[in-house]
PDB file of C-alpha atoms in Angstrom:
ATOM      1  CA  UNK L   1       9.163 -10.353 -37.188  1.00 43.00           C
ATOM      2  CA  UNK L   2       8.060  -8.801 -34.052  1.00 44.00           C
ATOM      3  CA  UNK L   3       7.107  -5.377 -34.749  1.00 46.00           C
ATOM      4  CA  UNK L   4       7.831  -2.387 -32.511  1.00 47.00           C
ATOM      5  CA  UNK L   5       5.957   1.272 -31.770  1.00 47.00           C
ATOM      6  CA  UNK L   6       9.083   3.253 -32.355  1.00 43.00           C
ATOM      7  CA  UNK L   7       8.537   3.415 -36.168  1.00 44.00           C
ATOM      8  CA  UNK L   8       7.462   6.150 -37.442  1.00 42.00           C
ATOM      9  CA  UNK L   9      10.149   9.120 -35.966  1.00 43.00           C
ATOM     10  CA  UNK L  10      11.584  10.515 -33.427  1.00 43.00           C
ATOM     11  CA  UNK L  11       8.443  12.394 -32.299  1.00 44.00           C
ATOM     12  CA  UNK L  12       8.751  15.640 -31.196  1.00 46.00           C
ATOM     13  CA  UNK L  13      12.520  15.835 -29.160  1.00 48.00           C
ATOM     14  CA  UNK L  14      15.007  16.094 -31.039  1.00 42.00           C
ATOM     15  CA  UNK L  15      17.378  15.334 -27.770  1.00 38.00           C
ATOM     16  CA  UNK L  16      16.529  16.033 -23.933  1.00 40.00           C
ATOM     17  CA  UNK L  17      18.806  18.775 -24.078  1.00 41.00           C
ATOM     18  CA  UNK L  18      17.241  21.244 -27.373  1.00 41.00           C
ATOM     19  CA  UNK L  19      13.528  20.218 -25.693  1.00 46.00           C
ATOM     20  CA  UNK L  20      10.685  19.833 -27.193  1.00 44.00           C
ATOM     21  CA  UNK L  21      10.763  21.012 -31.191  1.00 39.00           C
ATOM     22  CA  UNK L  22       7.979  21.742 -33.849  1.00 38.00           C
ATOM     23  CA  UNK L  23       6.247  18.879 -35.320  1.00 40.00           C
ATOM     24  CA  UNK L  24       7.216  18.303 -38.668  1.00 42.00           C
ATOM     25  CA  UNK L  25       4.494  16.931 -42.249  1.00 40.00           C
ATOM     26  CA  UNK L  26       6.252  13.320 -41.031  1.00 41.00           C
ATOM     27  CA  UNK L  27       4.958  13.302 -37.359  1.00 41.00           C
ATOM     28  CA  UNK L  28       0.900  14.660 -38.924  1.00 40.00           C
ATOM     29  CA  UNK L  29       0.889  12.083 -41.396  1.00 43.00           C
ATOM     30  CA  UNK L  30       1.904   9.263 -39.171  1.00 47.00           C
ATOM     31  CA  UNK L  31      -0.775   6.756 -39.108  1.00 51.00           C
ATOM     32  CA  UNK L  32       0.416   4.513 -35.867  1.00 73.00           C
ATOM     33  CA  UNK L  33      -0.841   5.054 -32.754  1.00 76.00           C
ATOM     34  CA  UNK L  34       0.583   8.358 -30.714  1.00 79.00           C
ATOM     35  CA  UNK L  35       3.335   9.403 -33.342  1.00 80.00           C
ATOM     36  CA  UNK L  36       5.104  11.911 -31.649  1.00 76.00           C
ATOM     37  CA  UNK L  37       5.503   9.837 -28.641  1.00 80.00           C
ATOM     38  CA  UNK L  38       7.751   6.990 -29.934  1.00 78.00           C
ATOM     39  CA  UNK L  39       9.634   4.506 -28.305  1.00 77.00           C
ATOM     40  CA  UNK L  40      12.781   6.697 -28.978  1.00 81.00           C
ATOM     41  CA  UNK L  41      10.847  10.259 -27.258  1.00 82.00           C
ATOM     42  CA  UNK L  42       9.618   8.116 -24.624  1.00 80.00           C
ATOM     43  CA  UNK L  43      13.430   6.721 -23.862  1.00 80.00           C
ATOM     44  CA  UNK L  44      14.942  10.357 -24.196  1.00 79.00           C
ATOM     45  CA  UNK L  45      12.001  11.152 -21.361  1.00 80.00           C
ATOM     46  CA  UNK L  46      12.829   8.666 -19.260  1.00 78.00           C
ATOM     47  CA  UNK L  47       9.735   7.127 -19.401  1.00 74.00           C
ATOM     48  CA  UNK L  48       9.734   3.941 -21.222  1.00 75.00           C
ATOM     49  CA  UNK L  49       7.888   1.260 -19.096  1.00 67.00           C
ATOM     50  CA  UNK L  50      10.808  -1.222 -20.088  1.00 62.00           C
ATOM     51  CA  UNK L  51      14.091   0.633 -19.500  1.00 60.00           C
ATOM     52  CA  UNK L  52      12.098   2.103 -15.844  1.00 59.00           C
ATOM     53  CA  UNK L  53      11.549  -1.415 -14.769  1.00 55.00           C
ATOM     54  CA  UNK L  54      15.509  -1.960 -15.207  1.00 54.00           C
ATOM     55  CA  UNK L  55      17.003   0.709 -14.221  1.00 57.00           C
ATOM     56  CA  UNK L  56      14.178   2.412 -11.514  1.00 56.00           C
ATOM     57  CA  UNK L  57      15.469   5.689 -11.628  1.00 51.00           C
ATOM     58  CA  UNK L  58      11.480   7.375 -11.561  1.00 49.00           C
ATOM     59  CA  UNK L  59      12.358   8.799  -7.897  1.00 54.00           C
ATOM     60  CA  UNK L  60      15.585  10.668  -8.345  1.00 63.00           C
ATOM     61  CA  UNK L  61      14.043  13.214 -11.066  1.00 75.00           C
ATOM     62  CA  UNK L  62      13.862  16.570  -9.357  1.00 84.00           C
ATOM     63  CA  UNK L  63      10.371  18.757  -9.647  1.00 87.00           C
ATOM     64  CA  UNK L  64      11.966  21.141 -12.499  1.00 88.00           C
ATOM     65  CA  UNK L  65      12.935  17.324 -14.725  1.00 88.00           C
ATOM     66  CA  UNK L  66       9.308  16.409 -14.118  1.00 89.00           C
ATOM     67  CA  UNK L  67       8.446  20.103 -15.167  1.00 90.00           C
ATOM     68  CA  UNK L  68      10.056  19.511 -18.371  1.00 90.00           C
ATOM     69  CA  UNK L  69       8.706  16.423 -19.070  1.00 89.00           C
ATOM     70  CA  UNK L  70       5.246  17.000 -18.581  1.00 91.00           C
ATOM     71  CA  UNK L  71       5.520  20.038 -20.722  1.00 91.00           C
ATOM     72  CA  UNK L  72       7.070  17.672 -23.674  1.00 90.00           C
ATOM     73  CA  UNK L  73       4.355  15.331 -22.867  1.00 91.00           C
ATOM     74  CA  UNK L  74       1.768  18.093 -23.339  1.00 92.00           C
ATOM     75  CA  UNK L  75       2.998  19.026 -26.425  1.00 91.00           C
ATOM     76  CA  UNK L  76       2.917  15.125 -27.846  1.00 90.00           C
ATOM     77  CA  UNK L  77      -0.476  14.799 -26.964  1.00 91.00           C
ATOM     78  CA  UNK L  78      -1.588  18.294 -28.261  1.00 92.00           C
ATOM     79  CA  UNK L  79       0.047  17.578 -31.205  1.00 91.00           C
ATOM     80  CA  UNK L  80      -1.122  13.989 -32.126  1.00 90.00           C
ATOM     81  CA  UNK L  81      -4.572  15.062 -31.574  1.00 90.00           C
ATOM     82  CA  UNK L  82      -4.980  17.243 -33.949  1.00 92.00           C
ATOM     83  CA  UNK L  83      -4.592  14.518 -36.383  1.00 90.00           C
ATOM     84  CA  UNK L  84      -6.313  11.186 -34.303  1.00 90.00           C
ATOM     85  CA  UNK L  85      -9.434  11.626 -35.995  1.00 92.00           C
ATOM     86  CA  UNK L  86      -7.524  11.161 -39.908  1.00 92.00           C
ATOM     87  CA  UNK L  87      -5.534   8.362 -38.248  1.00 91.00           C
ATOM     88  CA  UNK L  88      -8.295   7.052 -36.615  1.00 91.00           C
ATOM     89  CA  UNK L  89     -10.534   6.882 -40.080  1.00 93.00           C
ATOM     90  CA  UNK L  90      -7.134   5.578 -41.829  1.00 92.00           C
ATOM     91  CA  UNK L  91      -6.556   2.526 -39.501  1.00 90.00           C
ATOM     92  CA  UNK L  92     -10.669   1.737 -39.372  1.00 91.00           C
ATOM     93  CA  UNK L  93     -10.379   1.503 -43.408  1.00 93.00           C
ATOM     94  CA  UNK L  94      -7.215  -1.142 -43.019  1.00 91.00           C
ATOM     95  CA  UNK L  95      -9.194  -3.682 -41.003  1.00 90.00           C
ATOM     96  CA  UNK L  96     -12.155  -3.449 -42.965  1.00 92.00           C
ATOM     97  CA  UNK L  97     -10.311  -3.832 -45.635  1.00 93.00           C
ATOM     98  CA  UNK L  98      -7.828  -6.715 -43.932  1.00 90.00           C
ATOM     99  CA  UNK L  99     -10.818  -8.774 -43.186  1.00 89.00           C
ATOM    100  CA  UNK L 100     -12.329  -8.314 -45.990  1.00 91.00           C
ATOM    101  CA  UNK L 101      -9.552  -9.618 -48.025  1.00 92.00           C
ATOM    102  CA  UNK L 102      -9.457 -12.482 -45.476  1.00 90.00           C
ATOM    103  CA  UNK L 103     -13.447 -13.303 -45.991  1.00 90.00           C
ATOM    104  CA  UNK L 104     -12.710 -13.225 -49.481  1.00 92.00           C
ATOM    105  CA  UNK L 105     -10.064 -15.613 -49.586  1.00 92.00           C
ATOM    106  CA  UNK L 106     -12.096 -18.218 -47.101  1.00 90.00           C
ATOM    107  CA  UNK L 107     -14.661 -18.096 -49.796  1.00 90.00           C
ATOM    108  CA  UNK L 108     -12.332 -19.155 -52.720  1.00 91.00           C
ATOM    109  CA  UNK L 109     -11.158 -21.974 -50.228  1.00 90.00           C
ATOM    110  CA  UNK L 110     -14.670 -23.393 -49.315  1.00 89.00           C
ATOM    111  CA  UNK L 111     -15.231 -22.578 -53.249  1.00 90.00           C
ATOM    112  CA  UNK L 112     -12.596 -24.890 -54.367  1.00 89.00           C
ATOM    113  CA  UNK L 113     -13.819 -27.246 -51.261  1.00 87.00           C
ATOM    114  CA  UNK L 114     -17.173 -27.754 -53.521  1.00 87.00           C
ATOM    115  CA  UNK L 115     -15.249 -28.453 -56.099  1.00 88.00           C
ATOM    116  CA  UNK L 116     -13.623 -30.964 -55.349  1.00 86.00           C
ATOM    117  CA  UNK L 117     -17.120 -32.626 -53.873  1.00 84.00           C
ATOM    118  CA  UNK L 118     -17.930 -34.406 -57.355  1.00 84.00           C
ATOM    119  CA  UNK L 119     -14.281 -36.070 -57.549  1.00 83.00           C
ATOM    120  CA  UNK L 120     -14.951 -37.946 -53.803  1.00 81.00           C
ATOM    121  CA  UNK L 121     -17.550 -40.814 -55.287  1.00 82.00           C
ATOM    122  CA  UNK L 122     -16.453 -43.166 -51.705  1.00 86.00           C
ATOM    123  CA  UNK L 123     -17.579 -42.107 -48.250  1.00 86.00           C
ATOM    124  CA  UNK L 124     -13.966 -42.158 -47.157  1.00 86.00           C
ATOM    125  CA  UNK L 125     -13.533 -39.408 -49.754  1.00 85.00           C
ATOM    126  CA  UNK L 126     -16.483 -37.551 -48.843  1.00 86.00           C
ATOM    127  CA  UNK L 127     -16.282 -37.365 -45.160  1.00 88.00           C
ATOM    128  CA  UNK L 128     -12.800 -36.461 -45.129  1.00 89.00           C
ATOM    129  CA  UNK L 129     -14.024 -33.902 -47.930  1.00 87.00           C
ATOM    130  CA  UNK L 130     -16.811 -33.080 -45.501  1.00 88.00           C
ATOM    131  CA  UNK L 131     -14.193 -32.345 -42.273  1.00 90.00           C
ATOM    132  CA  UNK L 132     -12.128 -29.798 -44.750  1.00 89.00           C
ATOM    133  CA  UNK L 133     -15.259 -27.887 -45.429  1.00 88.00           C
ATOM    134  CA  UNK L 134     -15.557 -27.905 -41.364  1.00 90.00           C
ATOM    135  CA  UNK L 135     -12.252 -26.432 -40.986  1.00 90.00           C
ATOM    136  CA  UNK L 136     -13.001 -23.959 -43.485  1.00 89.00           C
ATOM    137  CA  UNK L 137     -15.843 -22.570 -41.199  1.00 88.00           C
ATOM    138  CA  UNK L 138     -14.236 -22.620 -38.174  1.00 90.00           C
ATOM    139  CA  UNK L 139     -11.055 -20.920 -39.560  1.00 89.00           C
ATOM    140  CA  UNK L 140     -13.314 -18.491 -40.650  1.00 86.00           C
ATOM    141  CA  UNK L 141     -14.969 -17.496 -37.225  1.00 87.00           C
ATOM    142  CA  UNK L 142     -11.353 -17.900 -35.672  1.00 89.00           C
ATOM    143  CA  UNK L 143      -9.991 -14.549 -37.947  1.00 87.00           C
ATOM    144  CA  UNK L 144     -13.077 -12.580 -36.432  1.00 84.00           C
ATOM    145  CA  UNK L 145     -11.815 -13.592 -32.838  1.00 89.00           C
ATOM    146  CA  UNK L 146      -7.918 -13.256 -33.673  1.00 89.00           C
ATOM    147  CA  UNK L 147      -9.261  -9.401 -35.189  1.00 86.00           C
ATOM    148  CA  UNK L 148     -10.798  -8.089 -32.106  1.00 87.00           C
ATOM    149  CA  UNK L 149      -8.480 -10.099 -29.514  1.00 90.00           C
ATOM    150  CA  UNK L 150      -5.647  -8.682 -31.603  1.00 89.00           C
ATOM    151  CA  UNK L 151      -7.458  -4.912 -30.699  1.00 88.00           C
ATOM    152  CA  UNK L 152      -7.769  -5.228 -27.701  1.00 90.00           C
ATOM    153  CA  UNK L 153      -4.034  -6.402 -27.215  1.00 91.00           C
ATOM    154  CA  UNK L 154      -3.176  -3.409 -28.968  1.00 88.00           C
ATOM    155  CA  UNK L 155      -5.146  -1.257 -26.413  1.00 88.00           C
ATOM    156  CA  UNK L 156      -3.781  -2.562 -23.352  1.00 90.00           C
ATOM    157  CA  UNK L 157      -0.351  -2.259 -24.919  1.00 87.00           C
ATOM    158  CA  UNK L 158      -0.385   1.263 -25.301  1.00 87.00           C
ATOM    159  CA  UNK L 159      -1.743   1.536 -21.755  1.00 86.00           C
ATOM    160  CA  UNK L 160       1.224  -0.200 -20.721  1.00 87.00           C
ATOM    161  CA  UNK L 161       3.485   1.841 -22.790  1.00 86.00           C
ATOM    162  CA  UNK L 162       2.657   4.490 -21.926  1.00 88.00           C
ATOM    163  CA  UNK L 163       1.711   4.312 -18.138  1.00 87.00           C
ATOM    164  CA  UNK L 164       5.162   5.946 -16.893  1.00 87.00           C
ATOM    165  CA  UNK L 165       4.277   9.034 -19.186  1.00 88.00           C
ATOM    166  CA  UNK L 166       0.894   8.947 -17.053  1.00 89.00           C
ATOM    167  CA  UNK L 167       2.797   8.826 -14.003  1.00 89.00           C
ATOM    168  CA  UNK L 168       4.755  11.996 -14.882  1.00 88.00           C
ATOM    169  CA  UNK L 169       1.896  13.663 -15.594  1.00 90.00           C
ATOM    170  CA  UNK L 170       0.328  12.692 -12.446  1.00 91.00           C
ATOM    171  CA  UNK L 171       3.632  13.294 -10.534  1.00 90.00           C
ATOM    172  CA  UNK L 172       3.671  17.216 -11.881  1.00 92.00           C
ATOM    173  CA  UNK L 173       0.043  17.340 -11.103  1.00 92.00           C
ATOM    174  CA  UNK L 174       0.632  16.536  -7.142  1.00 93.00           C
ATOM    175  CA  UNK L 175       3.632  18.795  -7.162  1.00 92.00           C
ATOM    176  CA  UNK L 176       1.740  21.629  -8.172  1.00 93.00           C
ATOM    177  CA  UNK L 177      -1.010  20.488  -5.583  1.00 94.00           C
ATOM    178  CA  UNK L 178       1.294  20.600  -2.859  1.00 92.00           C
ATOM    179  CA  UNK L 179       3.417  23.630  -3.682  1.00 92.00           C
ATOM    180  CA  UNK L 180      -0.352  24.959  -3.715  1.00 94.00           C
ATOM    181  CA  UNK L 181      -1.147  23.354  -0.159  1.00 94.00           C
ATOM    182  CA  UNK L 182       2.137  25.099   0.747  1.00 92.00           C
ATOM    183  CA  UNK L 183       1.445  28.308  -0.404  1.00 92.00           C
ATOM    184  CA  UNK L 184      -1.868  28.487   0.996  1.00 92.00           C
ATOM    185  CA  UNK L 185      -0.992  27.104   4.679  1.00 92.00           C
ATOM    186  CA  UNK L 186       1.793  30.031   4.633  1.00 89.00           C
ATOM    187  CA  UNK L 187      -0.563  32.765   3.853  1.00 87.00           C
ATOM    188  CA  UNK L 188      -3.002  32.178   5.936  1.00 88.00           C
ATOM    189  CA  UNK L 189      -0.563  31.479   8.994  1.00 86.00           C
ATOM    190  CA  UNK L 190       0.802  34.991   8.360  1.00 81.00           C
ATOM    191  CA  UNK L 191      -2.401  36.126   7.730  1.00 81.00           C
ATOM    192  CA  UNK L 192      -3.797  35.273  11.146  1.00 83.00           C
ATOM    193  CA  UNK L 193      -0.691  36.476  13.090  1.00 80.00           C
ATOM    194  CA  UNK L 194      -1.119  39.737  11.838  1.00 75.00           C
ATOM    195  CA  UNK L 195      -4.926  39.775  12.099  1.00 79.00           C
ATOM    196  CA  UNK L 196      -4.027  38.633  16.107  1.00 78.00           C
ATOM    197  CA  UNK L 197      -1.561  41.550  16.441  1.00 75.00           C
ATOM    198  CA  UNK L 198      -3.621  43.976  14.861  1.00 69.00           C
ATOM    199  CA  UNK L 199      -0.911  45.724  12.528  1.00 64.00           C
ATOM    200  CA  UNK L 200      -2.005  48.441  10.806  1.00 65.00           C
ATOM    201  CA  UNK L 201      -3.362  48.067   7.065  1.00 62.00           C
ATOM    202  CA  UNK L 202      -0.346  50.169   5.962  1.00 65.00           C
ATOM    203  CA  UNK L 203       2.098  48.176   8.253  1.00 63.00           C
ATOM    204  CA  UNK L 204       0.368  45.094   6.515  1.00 60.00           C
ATOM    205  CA  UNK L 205       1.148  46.424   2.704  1.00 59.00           C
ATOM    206  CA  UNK L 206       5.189  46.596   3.534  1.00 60.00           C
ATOM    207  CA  UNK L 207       5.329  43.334   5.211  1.00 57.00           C
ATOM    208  CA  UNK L 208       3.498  42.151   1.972  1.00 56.00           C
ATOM    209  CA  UNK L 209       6.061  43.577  -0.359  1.00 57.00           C
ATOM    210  CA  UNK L 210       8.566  42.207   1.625  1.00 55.00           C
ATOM    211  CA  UNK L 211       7.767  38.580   0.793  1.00 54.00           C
ATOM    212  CA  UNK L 212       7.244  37.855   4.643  1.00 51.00           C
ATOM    213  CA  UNK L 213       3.749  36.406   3.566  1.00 47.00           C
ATOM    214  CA  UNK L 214       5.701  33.110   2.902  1.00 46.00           C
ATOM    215  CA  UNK L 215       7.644  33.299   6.578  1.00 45.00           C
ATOM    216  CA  UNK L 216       6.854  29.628   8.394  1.00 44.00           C
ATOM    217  CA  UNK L 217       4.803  29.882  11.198  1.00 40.00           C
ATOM    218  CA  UNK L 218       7.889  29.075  13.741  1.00 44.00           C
ATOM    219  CA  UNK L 219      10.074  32.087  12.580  1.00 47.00           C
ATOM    220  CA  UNK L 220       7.575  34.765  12.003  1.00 49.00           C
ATOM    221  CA  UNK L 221       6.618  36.321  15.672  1.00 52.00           C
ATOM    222  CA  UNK L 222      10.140  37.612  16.068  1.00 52.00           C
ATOM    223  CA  UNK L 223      10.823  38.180  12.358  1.00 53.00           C
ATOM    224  CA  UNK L 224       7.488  40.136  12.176  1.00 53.00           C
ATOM    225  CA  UNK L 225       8.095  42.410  15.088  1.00 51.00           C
ATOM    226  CA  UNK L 226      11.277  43.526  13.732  1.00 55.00           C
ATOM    227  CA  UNK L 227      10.445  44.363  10.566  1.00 54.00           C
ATOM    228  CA  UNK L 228       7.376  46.012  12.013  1.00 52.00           C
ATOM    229  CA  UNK L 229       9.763  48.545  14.205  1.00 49.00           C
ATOM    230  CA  UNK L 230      11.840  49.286  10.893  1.00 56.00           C
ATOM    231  CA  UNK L 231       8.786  49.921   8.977  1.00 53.00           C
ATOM    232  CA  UNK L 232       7.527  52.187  11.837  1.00 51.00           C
ATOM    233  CA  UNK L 233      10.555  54.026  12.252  1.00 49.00           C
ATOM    234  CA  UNK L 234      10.864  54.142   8.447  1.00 53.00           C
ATOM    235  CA  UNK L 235       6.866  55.261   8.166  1.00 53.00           C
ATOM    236  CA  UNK L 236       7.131  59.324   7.654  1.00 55.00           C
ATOM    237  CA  UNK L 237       3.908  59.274   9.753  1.00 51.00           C
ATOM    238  CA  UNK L 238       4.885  57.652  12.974  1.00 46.00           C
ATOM    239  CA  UNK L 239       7.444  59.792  13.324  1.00 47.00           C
ATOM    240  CA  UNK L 240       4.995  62.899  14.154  1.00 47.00           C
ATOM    241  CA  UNK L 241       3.577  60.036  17.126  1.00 43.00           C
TER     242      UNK L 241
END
């Protein structure tokens, strides 16, 4: 039975619309791999690799969806880290232990191999006894390549899994970066037209608190010279001028 990463939960939402919710003793003690981002959270997110490939909706979220997200991601991750060491100690002891219990059952079979050797007195017997105890040893070195091809399936699975949660996080990350970019380009635009007109520092505080620091650079000139008449005329100490 194929197996799926949605056991284990719901994770952390309990629907898109309450947001993200308090971990509960379930989610801390899961021992799977990233517990309180299930198949079901990642669904609710919109950011299950399989559902995205059908449907490619991943360009019609607005900034304040991929806001949310990212801050439910956040709080996954956050949470599931504070108990990845436990889980990762838990799963280390259940392959150890899995391969032991597979070594130790290869050795009964290659013990009950030998003895079998004193029943096969032709050489018929015997080699065909002798190709058994061949198979034995190869099966043997085939479970240690089936346990670490088997982890590293299991790595690049969660990769893929979970690389449309990545992109979120990436996609909030350039918004920021541009709203930054933004930001900055506007202030110092405005900053340099009223260096070049030489407004007065007081002149330079009202147009401040007036928000006109995030004018474009196309509307300012004639914005900025009217404001700077009303602030004259309202300044008590032009008036005296």
């Amino acid at each position: 039975m194929r197996r799926t990463n949605s056991d284990g939960g719901s994770g952390l939402l309990g629907s898109m619309g309450s947001g993200p919710v308090a971990p509960t003793g379930h989610h801390l003690t899961a021992s799977h791999s990233f517990p309180s981002l299930s198949d079901t959270v990642l669904r609710q997110l919109g950011a299950l690799m399989e559902e995205v490939k059908q449907q490619k909706e991943e360009n019609q979220n607005s900034e304040k969806d991929i806001e949310n997200k990212f801050t439910s991601l956040m709080l996954a991750f956050k949470t599931d880290k504070l108990t990845l060491e436990r889980r990762l100690e838990l799963q280390r002891r259940l392959r150890d232990q899995a391969e032991t219990n597979m070594a130790a059952e290869l050795n009964k079979l290659k013990a009950a191999v030998q003895l079998l050797s004193p029943l096969c007195t032709d050489s018929e017997k015997i080699e065909l006894l002798e190709k058994v105890g061949e198979q034995v040893d190869a099966l043997h070195k085939s479970t240690t390549r089936v346990s670490t091809s088997a982890e590293m399936y299991g790595a690049v699975q969660q990769e893929n899994r979970l690389s449309k949660a990545v992109d979120i996080i990436l996609r909030h990350v350039e918004n920021l970066k541009q709203a930054y970019d933004k930001e900055k380009t506007d202030h110092d635009e405005t900053r340099k037209i009223i260096t070049d007109s030489k407004i007065p520092p007081n002149t330079i505080l009202k147009l401040e608190g007036r928000g006109l620091s995030r004018v474009r650079l196309g509307s300012l000139p004639r914005r900025l010279s009217n404001t700077i008449l009303e602030a004259d005329l309202e300044d008590p100490t032009t008036k005296d001028l």
